[in-house]
mmCIF file of C-alpha atoms in Angstrom:
data_model
loop_
_atom_site.group_PDB
_atom_site.id
_atom_site.type_symbol
_atom_site.label_atom_id
_atom_site.label_comp_id
_atom_site.label_asym_id
_atom_site.label_seq_id
_atom_site.Cartn_x
_atom_site.Cartn_y
_atom_site.Cartn_z
ATOM 1 C CA GLN A 1042 -0.009 0.044 -0.017
ATOM 2 C CA LYS A 1043 1.268 3.446 -0.936
ATOM 3 C CA GLU A 1044 1.771 5.917 1.913
ATOM 4 C CA VAL A 1045 -0.322 8.482 0.203
ATOM 5 C CA GLU A 1046 -2.910 7.824 -2.513
ATOM 6 C CA GLN A 1047 -4.655 10.092 -4.814
ATOM 7 C CA ASN A 1048 -6.953 9.708 -7.900
ATOM 8 C CA SER A 1049 -4.622 10.565 -10.859
ATOM 9 C CA GLY A 1050 -7.521 12.129 -12.707
ATOM 10 C CA PRO A 1051 -7.830 13.896 -14.909
ATOM 11 C CA LEU A 1052 -10.644 15.738 -13.247
ATOM 12 C CA SER A 1053 -12.451 18.212 -15.418
ATOM 13 C CA VAL A 1054 -14.924 20.836 -13.985
ATOM 14 C CA PRO A 1055 -16.653 23.782 -15.670
ATOM 15 C CA GLU A 1056 -15.718 27.306 -14.647
ATOM 16 C CA GLY A 1057 -17.611 28.355 -11.540
ATOM 17 C CA ALA A 1058 -18.129 24.840 -10.207
ATOM 18 C CA ILE A 1059 -16.625 23.190 -7.099
ATOM 19 C CA ALA A 1060 -13.707 20.990 -7.681
ATOM 20 C CA SER A 1061 -13.166 18.220 -5.098
ATOM 21 C CA LEU A 1062 -9.821 16.606 -4.632
ATOM 22 C CA ASN A 1063 -9.305 13.549 -2.367
ATOM 23 C CA CYS A 1064 -6.290 11.795 -0.706
ATOM 24 C CA THR A 1065 -5.936 8.952 1.651
ATOM 25 C CA TYR A 1066 -2.876 8.063 3.677
ATOM 26 C CA SER A 1067 -1.618 4.995 5.401
ATOM 27 C CA ASP A 1068 0.177 6.033 8.561
ATOM 28 C CA ARG A 1069 -2.559 6.362 11.221
ATOM 29 C CA VAL A 1070 -0.363 8.572 13.481
ATOM 30 C CA SER A 1071 0.408 11.242 10.841
ATOM 31 C CA GLN A 1072 -0.209 14.660 12.087
ATOM 32 C CA SER A 1073 0.586 17.049 9.243
ATOM 33 C CA PHE A 1074 -1.165 17.329 5.967
ATOM 34 C CA PHE A 1075 -0.579 19.624 2.935
ATOM 35 C CA TRP A 1076 -1.968 20.418 -0.484
ATOM 36 C CA TYR A 1077 0.448 21.755 -3.128
ATOM 37 C CA ARG A 1078 -0.363 23.031 -6.628
ATOM 38 C CA GLN A 1079 1.961 22.302 -9.449
ATOM 39 C CA TYR A 1080 1.585 24.131 -12.825
ATOM 40 C CA SER A 1081 3.135 22.310 -15.816
ATOM 41 C CA GLY A 1082 6.893 22.753 -15.840
ATOM 42 C CA LYS A 1083 6.919 24.500 -12.452
ATOM 43 C CA SER A 1084 7.785 23.473 -8.932
ATOM 44 C CA PRO A 1085 5.029 22.643 -6.328
ATOM 45 C CA GLU A 1086 3.782 25.559 -4.251
ATOM 46 C CA LEU A 1087 2.009 25.300 -1.028
ATOM 47 C CA ILE A 1088 -1.835 25.997 -1.037
ATOM 48 C CA MET A 1089 -3.037 24.740 2.311
ATOM 49 C CA SER A 1090 -1.749 23.092 5.415
ATOM 50 C CA ILE A 1091 -3.952 21.406 7.965
ATOM 51 C CA TYR A 1092 -3.176 19.616 11.220
ATOM 52 C CA SER A 1093 -6.486 19.218 13.152
ATOM 53 C CA ASN A 1094 -9.713 17.295 12.236
ATOM 54 C CA GLY A 1095 -12.323 19.360 10.532
ATOM 55 C CA ASP A 1096 -12.339 22.081 7.901
ATOM 56 C CA LYS A 1097 -9.835 24.945 7.231
ATOM 57 C CA GLU A 1098 -10.932 27.631 4.851
ATOM 58 C CA ASP A 1099 -8.596 30.052 2.936
ATOM 59 C CA GLY A 1100 -10.365 32.087 0.380
ATOM 60 C CA ARG A 1101 -11.784 29.770 -2.346
ATOM 61 C CA PHE A 1102 -9.992 26.783 -0.803
ATOM 62 C CA THR A 1103 -11.141 24.534 1.928
ATOM 63 C CA ALA A 1104 -9.188 21.647 3.283
ATOM 64 C CA GLN A 1105 -10.913 18.955 5.178
ATOM 65 C CA LEU A 1106 -9.176 16.346 7.439
ATOM 66 C CA ASN A 1107 -10.660 13.268 8.937
ATOM 67 C CA LYS A 1108 -7.966 11.298 10.905
ATOM 68 C CA ALA A 1109 -10.201 8.523 11.803
ATOM 69 C CA SER A 1110 -10.950 7.678 8.252
ATOM 70 C CA GLN A 1111 -7.428 8.626 7.136
ATOM 71 C CA TYR A 1112 -8.339 11.051 4.470
ATOM 72 C CA VAL A 1113 -7.814 14.656 3.502
ATOM 73 C CA SER A 1114 -9.574 16.542 0.748
ATOM 74 C CA LEU A 1115 -9.388 19.897 -0.952
ATOM 75 C CA LEU A 1116 -12.323 21.788 -2.258
ATOM 76 C CA ILE A 1117 -11.910 24.601 -4.738
ATOM 77 C CA ARG A 1118 -15.012 26.882 -4.923
ATOM 78 C CA ASP A 1119 -15.791 29.015 -7.929
ATOM 79 C CA SER A 1120 -13.102 27.210 -10.070
ATOM 80 C CA GLN A 1121 -11.183 29.330 -12.456
ATOM 81 C CA PRO A 1122 -9.311 28.209 -15.581
ATOM 82 C CA SER A 1123 -6.141 29.461 -13.709
ATOM 83 C CA ASP A 1124 -6.774 26.743 -11.138
ATOM 84 C CA SER A 1125 -5.980 24.067 -13.864
ATOM 85 C CA ALA A 1126 -2.918 22.370 -12.444
ATOM 86 C CA THR A 1127 -1.835 19.188 -10.708
ATOM 87 C CA TYR A 1128 -2.718 19.097 -7.068
ATOM 88 C CA LEU A 1129 -0.322 17.134 -4.850
ATOM 89 C CA CYS A 1130 -1.241 15.833 -1.362
ATOM 90 C CA ALA A 1131 1.538 15.512 1.128
ATOM 91 C CA VAL A 1132 1.639 13.861 4.570
ATOM 92 C CA GLY A 1133 4.191 13.861 7.205
ATOM 93 C CA VAL A 1134 5.149 10.388 8.133
ATOM 94 C CA PRO A 1135 6.151 10.133 11.868
ATOM 95 C CA ALA A 1136 7.184 6.449 11.359
ATOM 96 C CA LEU A 1137 9.812 7.756 8.861
ATOM 97 C CA ASN A 1138 11.416 10.375 11.239
ATOM 98 C CA ASN A 1139 8.780 12.792 10.232
ATOM 99 C CA ASP A 1140 9.623 12.529 6.578
ATOM 100 C CA MET A 1141 7.285 14.040 3.961
ATOM 101 C CA ARG A 1142 5.635 11.759 1.371
ATOM 102 C CA PHE A 1143 3.600 12.918 -1.639
ATOM 103 C CA GLY A 1144 0.732 11.416 -3.544
ATOM 104 C CA ALA A 1145 1.065 10.973 -7.408
ATOM 105 C CA GLY A 1146 -1.148 14.090 -7.879
ATOM 106 C CA THR A 1147 -4.541 14.842 -9.339
ATOM 107 C CA ARG A 1148 -4.577 16.789 -12.626
ATOM 108 C CA LEU A 1149 -7.497 19.341 -12.650
ATOM 109 C CA THR A 1150 -8.695 21.002 -15.727
ATOM 110 C CA VAL A 1151 -11.212 23.937 -15.312
ATOM 111 C CA LYS A 1152 -13.014 24.525 -18.708
ATOM 112 C CA PRO A 1153 -14.145 28.078 -19.469
ATOM 113 C CA GLY B 1351 15.054 36.740 1.356
ATOM 114 C CA ALA B 1352 16.176 34.251 -1.092
ATOM 115 C CA GLY B 1353 14.275 30.965 -1.688
ATOM 116 C CA VAL B 1354 15.697 27.524 -2.240
ATOM 117 C CA SER B 1355 18.330 27.687 -4.948
ATOM 118 C CA GLN B 1356 19.221 24.765 -7.179
ATOM 119 C CA SER B 1357 22.088 24.404 -9.674
ATOM 120 C CA PRO B 1358 22.443 23.769 -12.507
ATOM 121 C CA SER B 1359 18.961 24.439 -13.729
ATOM 122 C CA ASN B 1360 19.479 22.161 -16.721
ATOM 123 C CA LYS B 1361 22.172 19.442 -17.150
ATOM 124 C CA VAL B 1362 22.679 17.244 -20.215
ATOM 125 C CA THR B 1363 25.198 14.499 -19.783
ATOM 126 C CA GLU B 1364 26.326 11.357 -21.547
ATOM 127 C CA LYS B 1365 25.432 7.963 -20.235
ATOM 128 C CA GLY B 1366 28.033 6.682 -17.914
ATOM 129 C CA LYS B 1367 29.260 10.077 -16.705
ATOM 130 C CA ASP B 1368 28.905 11.318 -13.126
ATOM 131 C CA VAL B 1369 26.777 14.390 -12.218
ATOM 132 C CA GLU B 1370 26.440 16.568 -9.209
ATOM 133 C CA LEU B 1371 23.349 18.477 -8.406
ATOM 134 C CA ARG B 1372 23.362 21.335 -5.817
ATOM 135 C CA CYS B 1373 20.780 22.590 -3.493
ATOM 136 C CA ASP B 1374 21.095 25.744 -1.341
ATOM 137 C CA PRO B 1375 18.169 25.815 1.115
ATOM 138 C CA ILE B 1376 16.664 28.859 2.805
ATOM 139 C CA SER B 1377 18.772 30.087 5.468
ATOM 140 C CA GLY B 1378 17.887 28.614 8.868
ATOM 141 C CA HIS B 1379 16.010 25.639 7.468
ATOM 142 C CA THR B 1380 17.153 22.520 9.042
ATOM 143 C CA ALA B 1381 15.293 19.930 7.089
ATOM 144 C CA LEU B 1382 16.206 19.374 3.476
ATOM 145 C CA TYR B 1383 14.597 16.926 0.952
ATOM 146 C CA TRP B 1384 15.413 15.627 -2.473
ATOM 147 C CA TYR B 1385 12.719 14.358 -4.754
ATOM 148 C CA ARG B 1386 12.698 13.194 -8.342
ATOM 149 C CA GLN B 1387 9.943 13.873 -10.880
ATOM 150 C CA SER B 1388 9.681 12.086 -14.165
ATOM 151 C CA LEU B 1389 7.627 13.641 -16.885
ATOM 152 C CA GLY B 1390 4.055 13.456 -16.034
ATOM 153 C CA GLN B 1391 4.677 11.646 -12.810
ATOM 154 C CA GLY B 1392 4.413 12.440 -9.142
ATOM 155 C CA LEU B 1393 7.171 13.182 -6.671
ATOM 156 C CA GLU B 1394 9.573 10.241 -5.929
ATOM 157 C CA PHE B 1395 11.140 10.672 -2.490
ATOM 158 C CA LEU B 1396 14.972 10.235 -2.533
ATOM 159 C CA ILE B 1397 16.456 11.404 0.770
ATOM 160 C CA TYR B 1398 15.704 13.526 3.691
ATOM 161 C CA PHE B 1399 18.247 15.470 5.856
ATOM 162 C CA GLN B 1400 17.666 16.753 9.371
ATOM 163 C CA GLY B 1401 20.759 18.959 9.843
ATOM 164 C CA ASN B 1402 23.669 17.091 8.453
ATOM 165 C CA SER B 1403 22.321 13.656 9.085
ATOM 166 C CA ALA B 1404 20.014 11.682 6.797
ATOM 167 C CA PRO B 1405 17.603 9.720 8.993
ATOM 168 C CA ASP B 1406 15.838 8.431 5.810
ATOM 169 C CA LYS B 1407 17.806 7.410 2.727
ATOM 170 C CA SER B 1408 15.314 4.757 1.768
ATOM 171 C CA GLY B 1409 14.261 6.448 -1.413
ATOM 172 C CA LEU B 1410 17.728 6.363 -3.193
ATOM 173 C CA PRO B 1411 17.035 4.137 -6.208
ATOM 174 C CA SER B 1412 20.495 2.438 -6.276
ATOM 175 C CA ASP B 1413 23.993 2.713 -4.931
ATOM 176 C CA ARG B 1414 24.889 5.001 -7.872
ATOM 177 C CA PHE B 1415 22.976 7.811 -5.975
ATOM 178 C CA SER B 1416 24.429 9.477 -2.874
ATOM 179 C CA ALA B 1417 23.904 12.717 -1.149
ATOM 180 C CA GLU B 1418 25.518 14.788 1.437
ATOM 181 C CA ARG B 1419 24.939 17.945 3.350
ATOM 182 C CA THR B 1420 27.580 20.068 5.022
ATOM 183 C CA GLY B 1421 27.305 22.676 7.605
ATOM 184 C CA GLY B 1422 23.574 22.168 7.870
ATOM 185 C CA SER B 1423 23.128 24.111 4.714
ATOM 186 C CA VAL B 1424 24.163 23.115 1.173
ATOM 187 C CA SER B 1425 23.412 19.652 -0.082
ATOM 188 C CA THR B 1426 24.824 17.841 -3.078
ATOM 189 C CA LEU B 1427 23.151 14.926 -4.839
ATOM 190 C CA THR B 1428 25.619 12.801 -6.815
ATOM 191 C CA ILE B 1429 24.631 10.261 -9.471
ATOM 192 C CA GLN B 1430 27.549 8.074 -10.674
ATOM 193 C CA ARG B 1431 27.586 6.290 -14.048
ATOM 194 C CA THR B 1432 24.406 7.965 -15.085
ATOM 195 C CA GLN B 1433 21.727 5.888 -16.979
ATOM 196 C CA GLN B 1434 18.960 7.124 -19.396
ATOM 197 C CA GLU B 1435 16.407 6.273 -16.797
ATOM 198 C CA ASP B 1436 17.929 8.838 -14.433
ATOM 199 C CA SER B 1437 16.572 11.569 -16.720
ATOM 200 C CA ALA B 1438 14.071 13.543 -14.673
ATOM 201 C CA VAL B 1439 13.617 16.849 -12.807
ATOM 202 C CA TYR B 1440 15.381 16.838 -9.400
ATOM 203 C CA LEU B 1441 13.613 19.019 -6.891
ATOM 204 C CA CYS B 1442 15.119 20.102 -3.605
ATOM 205 C CA ALA B 1443 12.962 21.409 -0.697
ATOM 206 C CA SER B 1444 13.632 22.750 2.758
ATOM 207 C CA SER B 1445 11.646 23.527 5.749
ATOM 208 C CA PRO B 1446 12.207 25.409 8.965
ATOM 209 C CA PRO B 1447 12.976 23.918 12.477
ATOM 210 C CA GLY B 1448 10.343 23.881 15.139
ATOM 211 C CA ARG B 1449 7.065 22.125 14.304
ATOM 212 C CA ALA B 1450 7.463 18.610 12.834
ATOM 213 C CA ASN B 1451 6.567 18.558 9.232
ATOM 214 C CA SER B 1452 6.462 22.364 8.404
ATOM 215 C CA PRO B 1453 5.468 23.055 4.903
ATOM 216 C CA LEU B 1454 8.233 22.559 2.276
ATOM 217 C CA HIS B 1455 9.757 25.232 0.248
ATOM 218 C CA PHE B 1456 10.721 24.056 -3.271
ATOM 219 C CA GLY B 1457 13.543 25.101 -5.465
ATOM 220 C CA ASN B 1458 13.053 25.401 -9.256
ATOM 221 C CA GLY B 1459 14.663 22.043 -9.905
ATOM 222 C CA THR B 1460 17.448 20.638 -11.979
ATOM 223 C CA ARG B 1461 16.377 19.090 -15.337
ATOM 224 C CA LEU B 1462 18.678 16.295 -15.952
ATOM 225 C CA THR B 1463 18.871 14.674 -19.314
ATOM 226 C CA VAL B 1464 21.030 11.562 -19.921
ATOM 227 C CA THR B 1465 21.807 10.881 -23.593
#
């Protein structure tokens, strides 16, 4: 089982819709969770971090964490074509000396 | 302040040659990570440093790969006897001390092409 799993997509949504991205992780004691956005040919950039169960909102982005079910999600409201990118889920792995592992990423396309 | 700096930005080498990739993290960042990303793929973990020590080397794909970090700052990833399958973008990231698993700050990567 991979440490961090995401649906590779591609996920396509119309402009203005809500995009929902999901991620599951295997290490039950993980405490730190992140979403990164990566445009084609660019390096990943941090969008959201979340450490506690529940929702965390930042502008059009909402991260949701459920440690009991070992999943973390990212919602993008009012999706824009500029949101088209690959979204990477990252999880801190205490069993690996607090290393950081990434999912394979979900490619999102927002169609005008 | 400056971000994570990687050099060279592009490297073309012949199969069988050795290459060195350099990462200069953000000043004061104690954790440093190397990842590899092949075209259209996710991030493949290579190695993680905390200070000068590497608690997790499990991602290095073979003994041709090695990395070191000196003075708690600059890190060098060395690939010996390069193979075509080593072609990828090599990303370095750093994070500050304090909270475990602070967010990572990525460099722009080194694009390695082995011909």
